[in-house]
Short mmCIF file of C-alpha atoms and ligand atoms in Angstrom, two decimals:
data_model
loop_
_atom_site.label_atom_id
_atom_site.label_comp_id
_atom_site.label_asym_id
_atom_site.label_seq_id
_atom_site.Cartn_x
_atom_site.Cartn_y
_atom_site.Cartn_z
CA MET H 179 47.85 -155.05 -194.36
CA ALA H 180 45.66 -157.15 -196.63
CA ARG H 181 44.86 -160.39 -194.78
CA ILE H 182 41.87 -161.96 -196.30
CA THR H 183 39.60 -164.83 -195.43
CA LEU H 184 39.39 -168.12 -197.58
CA ARG H 185 35.74 -167.52 -197.91
CA GLN H 186 35.96 -163.92 -199.42
CA LEU H 187 38.65 -165.06 -201.80
CA LEU H 188 37.08 -168.13 -203.01
CA ASP H 189 33.79 -166.17 -203.13
CA HIS H 190 35.62 -163.70 -205.52
CA ALA H 191 37.08 -166.40 -207.57
CA ALA H 192 33.72 -168.06 -208.14
CA GLU H 193 32.32 -164.77 -209.01
CA TYR H 194 35.05 -164.29 -211.74
CA GLY H 195 35.54 -167.90 -212.55
CA TYR H 196 39.04 -168.69 -211.46
CA GLY H 197 41.10 -170.85 -209.13
CA VAL H 198 43.52 -169.86 -206.52
CA PRO H 199 46.71 -172.27 -205.85
CA ALA H 200 47.27 -172.57 -202.28
CA PHE H 201 51.12 -173.17 -201.61
CA ASN H 202 52.56 -174.72 -198.43
CA ILE H 203 55.31 -172.37 -196.72
CA ASN H 204 57.76 -173.77 -194.25
CA ASN H 205 60.33 -170.71 -194.39
CA MET H 206 61.22 -167.25 -195.41
CA GLU H 207 62.31 -168.21 -198.91
CA GLN H 208 58.96 -170.12 -199.95
CA LEU H 209 57.33 -167.11 -198.89
CA LEU H 210 59.21 -164.39 -200.43
CA ALA H 211 59.30 -166.30 -203.79
CA ILE H 212 55.39 -166.90 -203.63
CA MET H 213 54.85 -163.19 -202.91
CA THR H 214 57.36 -162.02 -205.64
CA ALA H 215 55.37 -164.19 -208.31
CA ALA H 216 52.05 -162.54 -206.66
CA GLN H 217 53.15 -159.12 -207.02
CA ALA H 218 54.41 -159.60 -210.47
CA VAL H 219 51.01 -160.74 -211.92
CA ASP H 220 48.82 -158.93 -209.47
CA ALA H 221 47.41 -162.43 -207.64
CA PRO H 222 45.96 -162.79 -204.61
CA VAL H 223 47.58 -165.36 -202.51
CA ILE H 224 46.68 -168.42 -200.26
CA VAL H 225 49.61 -169.73 -198.16
CA GLN H 226 49.22 -172.73 -195.92
CA ALA H 227 50.99 -174.22 -193.08
CA SER H 228 50.88 -177.85 -192.16
CA ARG H 229 51.17 -179.01 -188.61
CA GLY H 230 54.88 -180.02 -189.68
CA ALA H 231 55.51 -176.34 -191.13
CA ARG H 232 54.29 -174.96 -187.54
CA ALA H 233 56.52 -177.49 -185.71
CA TYR H 234 59.64 -176.44 -188.18
CA ALA H 235 59.48 -172.78 -188.04
CA GLY H 236 57.58 -172.07 -184.93
CA ASP H 237 53.85 -170.25 -184.80
CA ILE H 238 55.68 -167.06 -183.75
CA MET H 239 58.14 -167.08 -186.78
CA LEU H 240 55.42 -168.07 -189.33
CA ALA H 241 52.79 -165.58 -188.59
CA ASN H 242 55.43 -162.71 -188.13
CA MET H 243 56.87 -163.56 -191.63
CA VAL H 244 53.60 -163.49 -193.22
CA ALA H 245 52.81 -160.12 -191.40
CA ALA H 246 56.32 -158.91 -192.94
CA ALA H 247 55.26 -160.27 -196.43
CA GLU H 248 52.09 -158.53 -196.19
CA ALA H 249 53.83 -155.21 -195.12
CA MET H 250 56.23 -155.61 -198.18
CA TYR H 251 53.48 -156.34 -200.48
CA PRO H 252 50.44 -154.37 -199.50
CA GLY H 253 48.57 -154.38 -202.48
CA ILE H 254 48.36 -158.47 -202.41
CA PRO H 255 45.57 -160.17 -200.36
CA VAL H 256 46.97 -162.86 -198.38
CA CYS H 257 45.00 -165.77 -196.76
CA LEU H 258 46.67 -167.62 -194.05
CA HIS H 259 45.36 -171.04 -194.03
CA GLN H 260 46.17 -174.14 -191.76
CA ASP H 261 46.50 -176.87 -193.84
CA HIS H 262 45.13 -180.57 -192.50
CA GLY H 263 44.09 -179.45 -189.01
CA ASN H 264 43.84 -182.94 -187.34
CA ASP H 265 41.68 -181.70 -184.09
CA GLU H 266 40.13 -178.74 -182.56
CA ALA H 267 43.21 -177.54 -180.61
CA THR H 268 45.31 -177.43 -183.95
CA CYS H 269 42.73 -175.32 -185.60
CA PHE H 270 42.21 -172.98 -182.74
CA SER H 271 45.77 -172.38 -182.03
CA ALA H 272 46.01 -171.67 -185.60
CA VAL H 273 43.24 -169.03 -185.22
CA GLN H 274 44.98 -167.34 -182.19
CA MET H 275 48.04 -166.90 -184.51
CA GLY H 276 46.33 -164.83 -187.04
CA PHE H 277 45.36 -167.58 -189.28
CA THR H 278 42.34 -166.45 -191.14
CA SER H 279 41.44 -170.14 -192.39
CA VAL H 280 41.44 -173.47 -191.15
CA MET H 281 40.97 -176.91 -192.63
CA MET H 282 39.56 -179.39 -190.23
CA ASP H 283 40.34 -182.74 -191.98
CA GLY H 284 38.02 -184.84 -190.03
CA SER H 285 38.44 -187.46 -192.89
CA LEU H 286 40.88 -188.93 -190.62
CA GLU H 287 40.80 -189.33 -186.71
CA ALA H 288 43.05 -186.89 -184.80
CA ASP H 289 45.95 -189.41 -185.11
CA ALA H 290 45.86 -188.37 -188.64
CA LYS H 291 46.13 -192.07 -189.60
CA THR H 292 42.67 -193.71 -188.92
CA PRO H 293 39.87 -193.22 -191.28
CA ALA H 294 37.18 -191.51 -189.40
CA SER H 295 33.46 -192.52 -189.54
CA TYR H 296 31.17 -190.04 -191.25
CA GLN H 297 29.51 -188.87 -187.91
CA TYR H 298 32.86 -188.35 -186.36
CA ASN H 299 33.77 -186.14 -189.16
CA LEU H 300 30.52 -184.22 -189.28
CA ASP H 301 30.61 -183.58 -185.36
CA VAL H 302 34.28 -182.36 -185.42
CA THR H 303 33.91 -180.19 -188.59
CA THR H 304 30.55 -178.66 -187.21
CA ARG H 305 32.16 -177.96 -183.77
CA VAL H 306 35.09 -176.04 -185.60
CA THR H 307 32.68 -174.14 -188.23
CA GLU H 308 30.72 -173.27 -185.29
CA LEU H 309 33.31 -171.45 -183.45
CA ALA H 310 35.53 -170.23 -186.22
CA HIS H 311 32.67 -168.50 -187.85
CA LYS H 312 31.86 -166.52 -184.72
CA LEU H 313 35.44 -165.04 -185.34
CA GLY H 314 35.06 -164.50 -188.85
CA VAL H 315 37.48 -167.26 -189.78
CA SER H 316 36.65 -169.58 -192.75
CA VAL H 317 36.74 -173.42 -192.77
CA GLU H 318 37.52 -175.95 -195.07
CA GLY H 319 36.35 -179.39 -194.29
CA GLU H 320 37.25 -183.05 -196.07
CA LEU H 321 34.91 -185.49 -197.19
CA GLY H 322 36.31 -188.97 -198.47
CA VAL H 323 40.04 -190.08 -197.76
CA LEU H 324 42.68 -188.95 -199.90
CA GLY H 325 44.83 -191.76 -201.84
CA SER H 326 45.35 -193.71 -204.82
CA LEU H 327 42.75 -195.39 -207.12
CA GLU H 328 45.42 -197.42 -208.64
CA THR H 329 46.84 -198.86 -205.26
CA GLY H 330 44.10 -198.14 -202.79
CA LYS H 331 46.90 -196.48 -200.61
CA GLY H 332 46.83 -193.31 -198.65
CA GLU H 333 49.29 -190.90 -198.53
CA ALA H 334 52.40 -192.52 -196.33
CA GLU H 335 54.87 -190.95 -198.26
CA ASP H 336 55.13 -187.69 -196.58
CA GLY H 337 54.89 -189.76 -193.07
CA HIS H 338 50.99 -188.66 -192.39
CA GLY H 339 48.04 -189.98 -193.89
CA THR H 340 46.68 -193.45 -193.62
CA ASP H 341 48.59 -196.66 -194.33
CA GLN H 342 45.61 -198.83 -194.69
CA THR H 343 44.34 -200.03 -197.98
CA LEU H 344 41.16 -198.31 -198.91
CA SER H 345 38.18 -198.92 -200.96
CA HIS H 346 36.94 -197.17 -203.86
CA ASP H 347 33.83 -196.00 -201.45
CA GLN H 348 36.53 -194.36 -199.15
CA LEU H 349 38.60 -192.92 -201.81
CA LEU H 350 35.89 -191.14 -203.83
CA THR H 351 33.70 -188.72 -202.04
CA ASP H 352 30.03 -189.55 -202.45
CA PRO H 353 28.14 -186.51 -204.12
CA ASP H 354 24.97 -186.82 -201.92
CA GLN H 355 26.73 -187.31 -198.73
CA ALA H 356 28.82 -184.01 -200.05
CA VAL H 357 25.28 -182.18 -199.82
CA ALA H 358 24.37 -183.27 -196.61
CA PHE H 359 27.86 -182.72 -195.13
CA VAL H 360 28.09 -179.28 -196.44
CA GLU H 361 24.79 -178.27 -195.28
CA ALA H 362 25.04 -179.71 -191.99
CA THR H 363 28.72 -178.32 -191.00
CA LYS H 364 28.34 -175.04 -193.25
CA VAL H 365 31.88 -175.40 -194.11
CA ASP H 366 33.06 -172.68 -196.63
CA ALA H 367 35.03 -174.95 -198.85
CA LEU H 368 35.07 -178.85 -199.24
CA ALA H 369 38.21 -180.93 -200.14
CA ILE H 370 37.30 -183.77 -202.06
CA ALA H 371 38.63 -187.32 -202.57
CA MET H 372 38.84 -188.15 -206.23
CA GLY H 373 42.06 -190.31 -206.51
CA THR H 374 44.58 -187.32 -205.70
CA SER H 375 47.22 -188.13 -203.05
CA HIS H 376 50.04 -186.11 -201.67
CA GLY H 377 53.75 -186.55 -202.70
CA ALA H 378 55.37 -187.19 -205.83
CA TYR H 379 54.18 -190.63 -206.64
CA LYS H 380 50.49 -190.13 -207.34
CA PHE H 381 50.02 -191.88 -210.65
CA SER H 382 52.13 -194.77 -212.35
CA ARG H 383 50.89 -193.44 -215.88
CA LYS H 384 49.27 -190.27 -217.35
CA PRO H 385 46.08 -190.08 -215.46
CA ASP H 386 42.71 -190.91 -217.33
CA GLY H 387 39.06 -190.67 -215.96
CA GLU H 388 39.95 -194.11 -214.14
CA ILE H 389 42.53 -193.09 -211.73
CA LEU H 390 41.60 -189.31 -211.63
CA ALA H 391 37.82 -189.01 -210.93
CA MET H 392 36.99 -185.68 -212.44
CA HIS H 393 33.59 -186.98 -212.71
CA VAL H 394 33.21 -186.62 -208.96
CA VAL H 395 33.98 -182.86 -209.19
CA GLN H 396 31.37 -182.48 -211.87
CA ALA H 397 28.56 -184.62 -209.82
CA ILE H 398 28.98 -182.42 -206.95
CA ASN H 399 28.89 -179.36 -208.74
CA GLN H 400 25.66 -180.27 -210.34
CA ARG H 401 23.99 -180.86 -206.94
CA LEU H 402 26.00 -177.58 -205.23
CA PRO H 403 26.79 -175.23 -207.91
CA GLY H 404 27.93 -172.62 -205.16
CA LEU H 405 30.40 -174.89 -203.41
CA HIS H 406 34.00 -174.29 -203.39
CA MET H 407 35.71 -177.39 -204.03
CA VAL H 408 39.30 -178.01 -202.93
CA MET H 409 41.56 -180.52 -204.77
CA HIS H 410 44.53 -181.76 -202.70
CA GLY H 411 47.32 -183.40 -203.86
CA SER H 412 47.40 -181.28 -206.96
CA SER H 413 51.10 -181.01 -207.85
CA SER H 414 51.53 -181.89 -211.52
CA VAL H 415 55.18 -183.32 -210.81
CA PRO H 416 56.25 -181.68 -214.17
CA GLU H 417 58.44 -183.98 -216.24
CA GLU H 418 61.27 -181.07 -217.05
CA LEU H 419 61.41 -180.78 -213.10
CA GLN H 420 61.91 -184.55 -212.46
CA GLU H 421 64.48 -184.39 -215.54
CA ARG H 422 66.38 -181.55 -213.98
CA PHE H 423 66.46 -183.05 -210.35
CA ASN H 424 67.53 -186.37 -211.63
CA ARG H 425 70.17 -184.63 -213.91
CA PHE H 426 71.88 -183.14 -210.94
CA GLY H 427 72.38 -186.55 -208.93
CA GLY H 428 68.47 -186.84 -207.71
CA ASN H 429 66.76 -190.09 -207.83
CA MET H 430 63.10 -189.89 -208.67
CA PRO H 431 61.61 -192.59 -210.69
CA ALA H 432 59.26 -191.83 -213.56
CA THR H 433 55.89 -190.55 -211.98
CA TRP H 434 52.68 -188.54 -213.04
CA GLY H 435 51.04 -185.79 -211.11
CA VAL H 436 47.66 -183.85 -211.75
CA PRO H 437 47.75 -182.51 -215.23
CA VAL H 438 47.33 -178.70 -215.30
CA GLU H 439 44.54 -178.99 -218.08
CA GLU H 440 42.66 -181.30 -215.63
CA ILE H 441 42.85 -178.49 -212.82
CA GLN H 442 41.66 -176.36 -215.17
CA ARG H 443 38.89 -178.35 -216.25
CA GLY H 444 37.98 -178.56 -212.38
CA ILE H 445 38.06 -174.73 -212.16
CA LYS H 446 35.25 -174.55 -214.58
CA PHE H 447 33.07 -177.05 -212.29
CA GLY H 448 33.74 -175.36 -209.01
CA VAL H 449 37.39 -176.28 -207.81
CA ARG H 450 38.52 -173.05 -206.46
CA LYS H 451 41.67 -174.02 -204.14
CA ILE H 452 44.13 -176.01 -205.60
CA ASN H 453 46.61 -177.22 -203.08
CA ILE H 454 50.39 -177.43 -204.30
CA ASP H 455 53.15 -178.32 -202.27
CA THR H 456 55.37 -181.13 -203.87
CA ASP H 457 56.02 -179.06 -207.12
CA CYS H 458 57.60 -176.26 -204.87
CA ARG H 459 59.61 -178.89 -203.09
CA LEU H 460 60.98 -180.36 -206.38
CA ALA H 461 61.63 -176.84 -207.99
CA MET H 462 63.64 -175.60 -205.01
CA ALA H 463 65.53 -178.98 -204.58
CA ALA H 464 66.42 -179.14 -208.30
CA GLU H 465 68.11 -176.00 -208.22
CA ILE H 466 70.02 -176.67 -204.62
CA ARG H 467 71.21 -179.93 -206.36
CA ARG H 468 72.19 -178.07 -209.52
CA VAL H 469 74.45 -175.38 -207.39
CA ALA H 470 75.79 -178.27 -205.28
CA THR H 471 76.88 -180.24 -208.51
CA GLU H 472 78.00 -177.30 -210.38
CA LYS H 473 80.05 -175.54 -207.62
CA PRO H 474 81.12 -178.12 -205.34
CA ASP H 475 83.53 -175.34 -203.61
CA GLU H 476 80.08 -173.39 -202.91
CA PHE H 477 78.98 -172.92 -199.11
CA ASP H 478 77.50 -169.87 -198.86
CA PRO H 479 73.53 -170.78 -198.37
CA ARG H 480 72.46 -167.61 -200.42
CA LYS H 481 73.95 -169.17 -203.47
CA PHE H 482 71.96 -172.15 -203.27
CA LEU H 483 68.73 -170.42 -202.01
CA LYS H 484 68.41 -167.72 -204.38
CA PRO H 485 68.21 -169.82 -207.39
CA ALA H 486 66.00 -172.00 -205.67
CA MET H 487 63.79 -169.13 -204.99
CA ASP H 488 63.78 -167.84 -208.44
CA ALA H 489 62.75 -171.54 -209.74
CA LEU H 490 59.94 -171.51 -207.37
CA SER H 491 58.81 -167.92 -207.94
CA ALA H 492 58.53 -168.90 -211.78
CA LEU H 493 56.59 -172.06 -210.92
CA CYS H 494 54.19 -170.03 -208.79
CA ARG H 495 53.63 -167.46 -211.56
CA ARG H 496 52.96 -169.86 -214.02
CA ARG H 497 50.23 -171.64 -211.67
CA PHE H 498 48.52 -168.09 -211.01
CA GLU H 499 48.55 -167.49 -214.80
CA GLU H 500 47.27 -171.07 -215.61
CA PHE H 501 44.40 -170.89 -212.93
CA GLY H 502 43.24 -167.21 -213.86
CA THR H 503 44.34 -165.77 -210.48
CA ALA H 504 46.44 -163.24 -212.06
CA GLY H 505 45.01 -159.89 -212.57
CA ASN H 506 42.50 -160.34 -209.56
CA ALA H 507 44.41 -159.03 -206.34
CA SER H 508 43.76 -155.45 -207.06
CA ARG H 509 40.05 -156.19 -207.73
CA ILE H 510 39.68 -157.58 -204.39
CA LYS H 511 39.19 -155.28 -200.79
CA PRO H 512 39.76 -157.60 -197.89
CA LEU H 513 36.93 -157.67 -195.29
CA SER H 514 38.14 -157.80 -191.65
CA LEU H 515 37.49 -160.84 -189.57
CA ALA H 516 34.77 -158.65 -187.72
CA ALA H 517 32.89 -157.74 -190.87
CA MET H 518 32.92 -161.67 -191.81
CA ALA H 519 31.60 -162.56 -188.39
CA ARG H 520 28.74 -160.20 -189.05
CA ARG H 521 27.94 -161.69 -192.25
CA TYR H 522 27.94 -165.23 -190.85
CA GLN H 523 25.70 -164.08 -188.00
CA SER H 524 23.16 -162.36 -190.21
CA GLY H 525 22.84 -165.69 -192.24
CA SER H 526 23.84 -164.11 -195.41
CA LEU H 527 26.90 -166.61 -195.99
CA ASN H 528 24.94 -169.65 -195.09
CA PRO H 529 23.24 -171.84 -196.00
CA ARG H 530 24.48 -172.42 -199.64
CA ALA H 531 21.30 -173.23 -201.44
CA PRO H 532 21.48 -176.81 -202.92
CA LEU H 533 20.12 -177.85 -205.96
CA SER H 534 18.45 -181.13 -206.09
CA VAL H 535 19.77 -182.31 -209.48
CA ALA H 536 19.86 -185.82 -210.59
CA VAL H 537 23.12 -186.84 -212.25
O1 G3H B 214 49.76 -181.83 -196.53
C1 G3H B 214 50.69 -182.25 -197.18
C2 G3H B 214 51.74 -181.18 -197.45
O2 G3H B 214 52.64 -181.50 -198.48
C3 G3H B 214 52.35 -180.65 -196.38
O3 G3H B 214 53.42 -181.61 -196.00
O4 G3H B 214 53.21 -182.22 -193.47
O5 G3H B 214 55.37 -182.48 -195.02
O6 G3H B 214 54.66 -180.22 -194.35
P1 G3H B 214 54.20 -181.68 -194.61
P1 13P B 215 51.14 -182.10 -203.37
O1 13P B 215 51.71 -183.14 -202.64
O2 13P B 215 50.39 -182.77 -204.47
O3 13P B 215 51.66 -180.83 -203.74
O4 13P B 215 49.73 -181.65 -202.46
C1 13P B 215 49.75 -180.93 -201.30
C2 13P B 215 48.67 -180.91 -200.64
O5 13P B 215 47.53 -181.24 -200.82
C3 13P B 215 48.70 -180.04 -199.29
O6 13P B 215 47.50 -180.20 -198.33
ZN1 ZN B 216 46.56 -181.91 -198.62
#
């Protein structure tokens, strides 16, 4: 068994200057594809489950699938993370199921739609962190609301997120507020708002600094060099995947995601966790479409899912290599939750010393 906490993994990533993709999982095929890629390049893994994934597969299935994957690949440290926890109940039920990390997304209220006040976010995140750390579990918070700087819209595409039009103040994390938030809540990692959004339709053109605000990453990194930042909505929506999806009957209007080179720049400035779901969906869906188109007589699900897994695995492997994750699994010895809890208690993990640097 090699289950690892987010905090230990991201501390290692910071020490050695790499980033870790966090891939969403909902089923066995996705998990196996990610693990195969990780094993091939010796990469530690973050797999994350949304509330939707937990409802789809069921907690018992998800938790046992991850345990099985760990048994199959004992040399690969695996962090099991709750993606976008909307309240304390979601976070703590994940902990009960063996998740070693939770995201308390207090940027929105518990309905996962209404933008929350700073005070609400601070209070709910602090409550989660206090208890999670007693159990050794890591916590990711979020400050600022995910959404497009082009349209001011949130992330309604996936059926969650706000449908309100947001101001740039809401859509961009304030670096000074980030310092105060991290100090008060003691989160292990902070998701920031910088113009990225979930789903395939992030940008209507190749993003520049106007619509993908990398300067926010740099400003926060200057103030809190030890902070692990998280980029959500970080699928690159590669042109070749769009093309393949459309070639076999898909209907995806031209769109742009987050270029890999921007993520690599972010990693130099403290981005340690990079959330990717859409690219994984697209890689699999394009192959399922291809088989359905090329072999209309096929009805064995494995004939659709095996090429889909191979395409996802190739994508994951590329990201492990591009983010520098490859080669690091065997350099990490996972600490138990009890050992992590003792570290939090002794104060050796908190607080992060902020640097008061003017930007
Ligand atoms: O948070 C966004 C991820 O892409 C998960 O999406 O809620 O449809 O599982 P989901
Ligand atoms: P994408 O939709 O860009 O893959 O983002 C996924 C994500 O942020 C999950 O939390
Ligand atoms: Zn997200």
